[in-house]
Amino acid sequence: MATLEKIISHFVFFLLCLLTFLLIFEAQVTIPFWLQPLGRMHPLMLHFPIVLIVLLVFLDLFRSHLEPASYEKIRKALLGFTAVTTSAAAIMGFFLSLEEDSTSSLMDLHKWIGVSVSYLVYLLLLIDKKILWYKITLYTSFVTLFFAGHFGAGLTHGTDFLTEPIARAQKKKITEATPIFEAFVDPILEAKCKSCHNAQKHKGALDMSTFALMNKGGENGPIWVEGNTAESELIIRALLPLEHEDHMPPEGKSQLSASELALLKSWIGAGADPEVSLKQLNPADSLFMLANQRMKSMEEEAPKARNDFDFASEELVSSLNNPYRTVTQETPLSPALDVNIYVKTAYKPEYLTELKKVKDQIVSLNLAYMPIKDEDMNIIANFGNLEELKLNNTEVSNAALTYLKNCTRLESLSLSGTAVDIGISEHLGALPAIKDVYLWNTGIDDGELTDLKNQWPEISFYHGYSANQESPIRLTAPLLKNKNKILAQGEKVVLEHKMPGVSIRYTTDGSDPDSISSALYESPIEVQSFTSVKTIAYKEGWLTSEARVYEFFVEGQPPVTAELINSPHNKYKGKGATSLIDLEKGNATGFNSKSWLGYQDKPLAVWVDFGENPPTLKQLVLSYGMNMGQYIMPPVQVEVWGGNDRQNIKLLKRIVPNQPAEYQPDGVMGIAMPMPASDFRYYQVKAFPMKKLPAWHSGKGEPGWVFVDELFFY
Amino acid sequence: MEKPFLEHHLNINRRHFLGKLGLGVGGVALGSMLAPGIFKGTTDEAESVPLGFKHFASKAKRIIYLFQNGAPSQLESFDYKPTLNKMFGEDLPASVRGEQRLTGMTANQSKFPLVGSKFAFSQYGQSGTWVSELFPNIAKITDDICVIKTMHTEAINHDPALTFMQTGAQVGNRPSMGAWLSYGLGSENKNLPAFCVLLSRGRGNGQGVYSKLWTNGFLDSIHQGVQFSSGEDPILYLNNPEGMDMGSRKKMLDQLEALNEMGYQEFGDPEIHAKIQQYEMAYRMQTAVPEITDISKEPDHIIKMYGPDCLVPGTYAANCLLARKLSESGVRFIQLYHQGWDQHGNLVGEMPLQAQDVDRASAALVTDLKQRGLLDETLVIWGGEFGRTNYCQGKLSDGNYGRDHHPRCYSLWMAGGGVKAGISYGETDEFGYNIIKDPVHVHDLHATILHLMGLNHEQLTFKHLGRRFRLTDVHGKLVNGILA
C-alpha cells in the first residue's frame, strides 16, 4: 500500500511539474491536434475532483464515527485519487483554454483558481499527518473548488446563467403591447437622469424612481407638461446650450442623443401617457415610428458558429496563389480562406474553377471588376461556407442570386455597379443568413429601395450616395495640356476637361468669359506674342467653373547676348543676364529659381545685343512675376531704348502699367511694348520696382520688388 | 545506533530528492514537447506567428491614412470649447499651462490671449458628434466615424512630430507604419506595391513632407512606400518605350533576372532579390495600373460626390478617389499627405480654404467604401501630427488670429475597419488645453491600429543592431474603448 501511495504522490508531482512548466511558457505552447481531444475531456474529468473533495470533507466531518484505521485507509485512497484527477483536470483545462482565440478575464480567473486547487490538493497529500494543517488546507481547497466550479460554469453557460430565470421573469419581453414608457422612455431616463435623481439622491428635490414621483416633479415644479413639449422643463433644459448652467444632463455627463431626445419629445407631446403602447398607436404617428425604430435596434443578433471545417493543406493554398489571385489563410488558428482576384485584363476562367479545390474553406471571395457572368455562379454555389461575396462591377444580373441558395452562411453580398434591379427581391428569400446587401449604382432607385427595405426588414441594404440629394456644385476650370508656357512659333494652345460632356469657352482679351457669347473651344487656339487665355467650363446640372487664366509667350527673335547694367539683389541673381534670354520660364511660387532676376532698390536695366545682322523688330514682351503677399508687384514703369551703338540710343517706347488696387492672385504676366519697326543692333530695357507699396497693402510704405524672367522680341 | 538511523534518513532524502528531480525534469521535458523551440535559444524564428499571417482574426485588411500635414486646429474642427469664446482675449491661466514647453515662435510672447473658434459648431447624427461649420460633409458621416479628441504627442515641432506619428520615433530611419504592415502582412495584390504614398498641397501655410516618412528603415526595401506622381500619370515610366512590345519587354526582364540571380549567387545580397521582385512587379503593374487609374468608367455622380477637383491630378480629391481604387485593388496601406494646415497666423483666412479642399473628398471616401461593402475591412484615419494652442500667436484682433503648435491634445477621426462608429472618445478640459479623460498617446494609437489589422504590436518585431524593434518601441496600450 505504501508503494502505491508513493507512486501516486510521485505521479502527481510529475503532473504538477508539467503543469507549472506549461503555465510559465504558455505563450510558446502549441497544442497539436491529436492532443486537443484530451483538452476537451476537461469537462468530464473535472467532476472527479468536485465529488472527491466533497467526499473528503464529509469524511472529515464524520471522522469520529469511524474507526481510526479504516478512516485512514479510506482517506488515503480517496486523497490519492483526488490528487491525480485534480491535476489531470487542471492540465486538460489548460489544453482546452489554448483552443480559444482570446482569453477573457473570466477564463483567467477560472484558470488560476483551478490551478490553485490542484496545488492545494498536492499539499494535502504532503501534510498528511498534521491534523490542523490538514483541516485548514482541506477546507481551503473546498472553498477554492467552489469558486473554480462556479467560474467554470460561467464560461460554458454564461455568467448570468444562474440568475437568468429570475432576470427573465423580471424583465418582460418587449412587445407591441408593452407600454412605451416602460419599454423605451424609462430606460433612457434610467441611463441619463436617474444617477442624480433617484430615491437615495434627489438633486433639485427631484426623485425619478417611479412614474408617480416623476409626475410630481422637483423643486422647480413638474418636469413635463402633458402634450406640451415647449413648456416641459425636461425638454427645455435638454435643448439649452451645453454650457448653459441649467442644461440637463449637466456638462460632462452622458448627454441625450438626438434619437433619444426625439423619442422623449414625441412621448411627452403625445400626452406623457405611461400606458400608451405601440399597439394603440397609428403607424403614421411619429411616436410610433420612433418607438418602432428603437425596438428594432434593440433586437440582438444571434451569435454565429464559424470555422467548423478542416484546414486546407499549406501546399494546396500556396499552389493556388498566383500574381492575379491571392488565396490567404488570414490567421494560423483558423482554416478560413480569403480569396481575391485582381486585374481584369489578366483574368482567366480557371482562376475561379480551380477554387473548387478549397470550396469548403473559402469564407470571403472578392471578384470585383472581373468579367463574371451569371453562369459562373455555378462554381460559387459550391462554396458552402462562404460568408462574404463581392461582385461589384461584374457582369452578373438578378439570376446570379438563384445560384447562391447553397451558400447557407452568406451574410454579406456586394452588388454595387452591377445590372441587378428590383427583381432581386424575389431571390433574397433563398439566402437564409443574408444580413447586408450593397446595391449602390444599380438599377434600383430610391423608391424601389424603400420597397425592398419594407419587404426584407431584417436585411440592411446600402444604397450609398445618390446625386439627387444635392444642389449643383461647381465644376473645375479647364486644364491646360501644353507643358511649356513658351510656345514655339505656330504652336497652339490645347485645353481639356476630364469630365465627359463639358463645354469650354474662352476669351483672349482679358475679359471674363461667359457660357453664351464667348468663343467655344473646339480646336486648339492660335496665339501671338503674349496672350492670356481666360477660360471656363460648364455643363448642365453643374455650376459653371471659375475662370482660369493661362498666360502664353511665343518664342521671339533670339538675341545674341545680353548684359546687365544694374546687378539684381544678391539673393535673386538667377543666371545673370542669360536668365532673360534662355527661354526658361519661372513660376510664381519659386522666385529663388535660376529663372528669375529680382530688383528692389534699383531698376532692372539690361543691354540686349542682336549682333551684326539685326532683324527687324516691332514689339517687345517683358515677362514679370506677381506675388503680392511677398511684395512682388508689377513694374511701375517699363522703357525700351534702341540704337546701333551703345552711346547713341533713343527711347522707343515707355509704358506705365496700371497698378492693381487690391490683392490679386499670384502669376506670371507679360507686358507687350509695341515699338516703331526698327533694326537696331542694341536695345536697352528698363523696368522700375515700386518705391512705396500702396495704402491697401499690408506692407504699405515699404519698397516693392520687381521680378523679371524673360524678354521676347518680335 | 543513532548514526545508521541518520544515514538511513539521509539516504531516503537523497534518493527522494533524485527521484523527485527525475520526475520534475520528466514533466518539464514532456511539456517542452508542446512548446517546440523553447530550449533552442532565442532566434529570429522564435516569433509565435509567422510573417504574412494575422496574429488573430480581425476585420480590417487595409488602411487609408488621410494625413493632414501641418496640424489642423482641433478647436476649429472637432473639439468644441465655448469657454474660449467667452474668455476672448483673457490670458491663459498659468495653472492650466503648467510646465508645457513652448515653441520658439510664442515662447517670448508676454501674454497668451485665449481665443475661441470663429466658426460655429453643431451636433450631428445619432451620435451628436460636434463638428464645426468648416466641415459640412464630414458632419454628414458622423455616425460612421469615431472622433478621438484626446490624442497627445511628445514633439512640438512639425518634423519630429510627423516622424513620430508615422514611424513611432522622433528621429528618422525607423520603418514607417505602412512598411511595418507590408512586412507583417505582406501584399494582397501582387501587381501593386503594398504601400503607396500620394501627396497634395492646399492653399494654406504648408510644411514639407520627406521620403523618410515612408521609409522602410531597417526592413527590407521591398516594404518602402512608393510615392505616386501628382501629374497626369500617377506612376511614371510605366509605358513601354516606342518600338518595345510586352513580349520583348518580358524577355528582357527574364534575361535580367537571370543575370541578377547570378549576382545573388556570387554576393548573397538579399537586396538583389528585392530588386528582381520589383522588376517583376513593375512589369505586371503595366497592366494593373491603367485599369486602376482609368476614371472614365466611374459614373458621373462619383465625380459629384468627391467634387470635380477629383478630375484634376494631384489634388486631394483626386488622391482620395485614387486611394479608394488602390484600396479596392488590395493595396495594404495608402498614405495621403495634404499640406497646408500650419495656421500660425491668418487662421480665419486659411482654414476655410484647407477645409474646403478636404471636407467633401474625405467624407466621399468613407461613403464610397461603405456603398461597396468595403468600409468594414478598410480603416480610414484622418488627422494631423499635433494640435494647436487655445491662445493666439501674435497679435489678436477681432477678425483674425493664429494658433501655435500644441502637443497636449488634438483630434483625429477613424472610420471602418473594426472601429466603433458614431462615438467621440475622450475629453479635454474646458480650455481645450489638457486631457481630463481617456488620453490616447501616439504609441497607443499605433498599438490599436496594429490590433485592428490583426497584429499584436508586441509581437511584430524586427531584430536590428542586436535589439528587437517594434513600431511602438517599448510602449503602447490598446485603446479598447474605440474597438467595435
Short mmCIF file of C-alpha atoms in Angstrom, two decimals, chain A residues 9-10 13-14 17-18 21-22 25 28-32 35 95 122 242-243 252 257-259 293 323-324 326 329-333 338 340 342-345 364 366 369 388 390 392-393 414 416 438 440-441 462-465 467 470-476 479 481 496-499 539 541-542, chain B residues 16 20 23-24 26-28 30-32 34-36 38-39 48-50 53-58 61 80 82 86 125-126 130 137 140 188-191 232 284 287-288 291 298-305 307-309 311-313 324 328-330 360 367-368 370-374 376-377 427:
data_model
loop_
_atom_site.label_atom_id
_atom_site.label_comp_id
_atom_site.label_asym_id
_atom_site.label_seq_id
_atom_site.Cartn_x
_atom_site.Cartn_y
_atom_site.Cartn_z
CA SER A 9 2.49 11.04 -4.89
CA HIS A 10 5.31 10.94 -7.44
CA PHE A 13 4.31 15.68 -8.51
CA PHE A 14 5.20 14.88 -12.11
CA CYS A 17 5.77 19.98 -12.78
CA LEU A 18 4.33 19.59 -16.25
CA PHE A 21 6.08 24.39 -16.99
CA LEU A 22 3.12 24.83 -19.32
CA PHE A 25 5.71 29.09 -21.13
CA GLN A 28 5.06 29.48 -26.70
CA VAL A 29 2.95 26.37 -26.24
CA THR A 30 1.10 24.99 -29.23
CA ILE A 31 -1.19 22.03 -28.94
CA PRO A 32 -1.07 19.50 -31.76
CA LEU A 35 -3.88 16.36 -28.09
CA PHE A 95 -5.11 22.48 -23.14
CA TYR A 122 -0.98 18.10 -3.57
CA LEU A 242 -24.46 72.63 -23.37
CA GLU A 243 -22.55 75.31 -21.48
CA GLY A 252 -19.58 66.33 -18.53
CA SER A 257 -28.62 61.54 -28.18
CA ALA A 258 -30.70 63.09 -30.92
CA SER A 259 -32.84 59.98 -31.25
CA GLN A 293 -37.25 52.08 -34.76
CA PRO A 323 0.14 37.08 -59.29
CA TYR A 324 -3.52 37.68 -60.13
CA THR A 326 -4.37 35.65 -53.78
CA GLN A 329 -5.41 31.94 -44.68
CA GLU A 330 -5.62 35.01 -42.54
CA THR A 331 -4.60 33.57 -39.20
CA PRO A 332 -2.83 30.31 -38.40
CA LEU A 333 -5.65 29.46 -35.99
CA ASP A 338 -9.89 34.79 -48.11
CA ASN A 340 -9.18 37.95 -54.15
CA TYR A 342 -7.32 41.11 -59.50
CA VAL A 343 -6.62 42.68 -62.90
CA LYS A 344 -9.47 42.27 -65.35
CA THR A 345 -7.33 42.01 -68.47
CA SER A 364 -14.63 35.51 -48.31
CA ASN A 366 -13.81 39.20 -53.94
CA TYR A 369 -14.41 44.22 -61.73
CA GLU A 388 -18.83 37.36 -47.83
CA LYS A 390 -18.15 40.82 -53.57
CA ASN A 392 -19.14 44.83 -57.52
CA ASN A 393 -18.84 45.95 -61.15
CA SER A 414 -21.94 43.32 -52.64
CA SER A 416 -22.70 47.68 -56.43
CA TYR A 438 -24.80 46.54 -51.16
CA TRP A 440 -25.19 51.33 -54.89
CA ASN A 441 -25.17 52.29 -58.57
CA TYR A 462 -26.77 50.00 -48.58
CA HIS A 463 -27.56 52.38 -51.37
CA GLY A 464 -24.83 54.93 -50.71
CA TYR A 465 -24.56 58.27 -52.36
CA ALA A 467 -26.58 62.73 -56.59
CA GLU A 470 -27.73 67.61 -53.57
CA SER A 471 -27.83 71.04 -55.10
CA PRO A 472 -25.47 71.50 -58.05
CA ILE A 473 -21.81 72.05 -57.32
CA ARG A 474 -19.12 73.95 -59.14
CA LEU A 475 -17.08 72.43 -61.94
CA THR A 476 -13.34 72.76 -62.01
CA LEU A 479 -6.89 72.23 -67.75
CA LYS A 481 -2.37 70.36 -71.99
CA GLU A 496 -9.10 69.97 -71.86
CA HIS A 497 -11.56 68.92 -69.23
CA LYS A 498 -11.67 65.35 -67.99
CA MET A 499 -15.36 65.35 -67.30
CA LYS A 539 -22.21 71.57 -68.09
CA GLY A 541 -26.63 70.27 -63.85
CA TRP A 542 -23.41 71.81 -62.61
CA HIS B 16 13.86 11.04 -2.57
CA LYS B 20 11.59 13.82 -7.45
CA LEU B 23 10.08 13.25 -12.16
CA GLY B 24 10.18 17.02 -12.30
CA GLY B 26 10.40 14.44 -16.86
CA GLY B 27 7.37 16.68 -16.51
CA VAL B 28 9.25 19.62 -17.92
CA LEU B 30 7.14 16.31 -21.67
CA GLY B 31 5.87 19.87 -21.52
CA SER B 32 8.68 21.11 -23.72
CA LEU B 34 4.41 21.07 -26.65
CA ALA B 35 6.49 24.21 -26.86
CA PRO B 36 8.94 23.49 -29.64
CA ILE B 38 11.71 26.83 -26.17
CA PHE B 39 15.17 25.47 -25.45
CA SER B 48 4.99 32.72 -32.47
CA VAL B 49 3.11 33.65 -35.61
CA PRO B 50 4.90 33.52 -38.95
CA PHE B 53 -0.38 35.95 -41.12
CA LYS B 54 -2.54 37.96 -38.81
CA HIS B 55 -1.86 37.12 -35.18
CA PHE B 56 -5.58 36.83 -34.63
CA ALA B 57 -8.74 37.26 -36.68
CA SER B 58 -9.79 40.85 -37.29
CA LYS B 61 -7.37 44.38 -44.07
CA TYR B 80 -15.87 72.44 -29.26
CA PRO B 82 -17.30 77.66 -25.95
CA LYS B 86 -16.44 83.65 -23.54
CA GLY B 125 -26.09 62.46 -36.36
CA GLN B 126 -27.45 59.96 -33.89
CA TRP B 130 -19.69 68.11 -32.52
CA ASN B 137 -19.70 66.92 -45.41
CA LYS B 140 -22.95 64.16 -42.54
CA GLU B 188 -2.73 41.40 -51.07
CA ASN B 189 -2.34 42.21 -54.73
CA LYS B 190 0.98 41.09 -56.17
CA ASN B 191 0.61 43.54 -59.05
CA GLU B 232 -1.21 63.09 -65.30
CA ARG B 284 2.70 43.41 -64.01
CA THR B 287 -1.38 46.05 -66.97
CA ALA B 288 -2.74 46.58 -63.48
CA GLU B 291 -7.14 49.70 -65.01
CA GLU B 298 -16.70 55.99 -62.93
CA PRO B 299 -20.29 57.19 -63.01
CA ASP B 300 -20.97 60.91 -63.15
CA HIS B 301 -22.17 61.08 -59.58
CA ILE B 302 -18.91 59.69 -58.23
CA ILE B 303 -17.33 62.87 -59.53
CA LYS B 304 -20.03 64.91 -57.88
CA MET B 305 -19.51 63.01 -54.67
CA GLY B 307 -16.07 67.01 -56.00
CA PRO B 308 -14.94 67.86 -59.52
CA ASP B 309 -11.42 68.51 -58.21
CA LEU B 311 -10.54 65.14 -62.08
CA VAL B 312 -7.50 67.34 -61.56
CA PRO B 313 -4.46 65.14 -60.96
CA ARG B 324 -10.23 54.18 -52.98
CA GLU B 328 -10.25 48.32 -53.64
CA SER B 329 -7.43 46.61 -55.55
CA GLY B 330 -5.81 45.33 -52.39
CA ARG B 360 -16.03 66.74 -49.42
CA THR B 367 -19.26 56.80 -48.10
CA ASP B 368 -17.77 55.29 -51.24
CA LYS B 370 -19.32 51.88 -47.44
CA GLN B 371 -21.51 51.64 -50.52
CA ARG B 372 -19.22 48.96 -51.96
CA GLY B 373 -19.22 46.94 -48.76
CA LEU B 374 -15.55 47.77 -48.17
CA ASP B 376 -15.72 47.02 -42.73
CA GLU B 377 -12.38 45.88 -43.99
CA GLU B 427 -12.48 64.59 -23.15
#
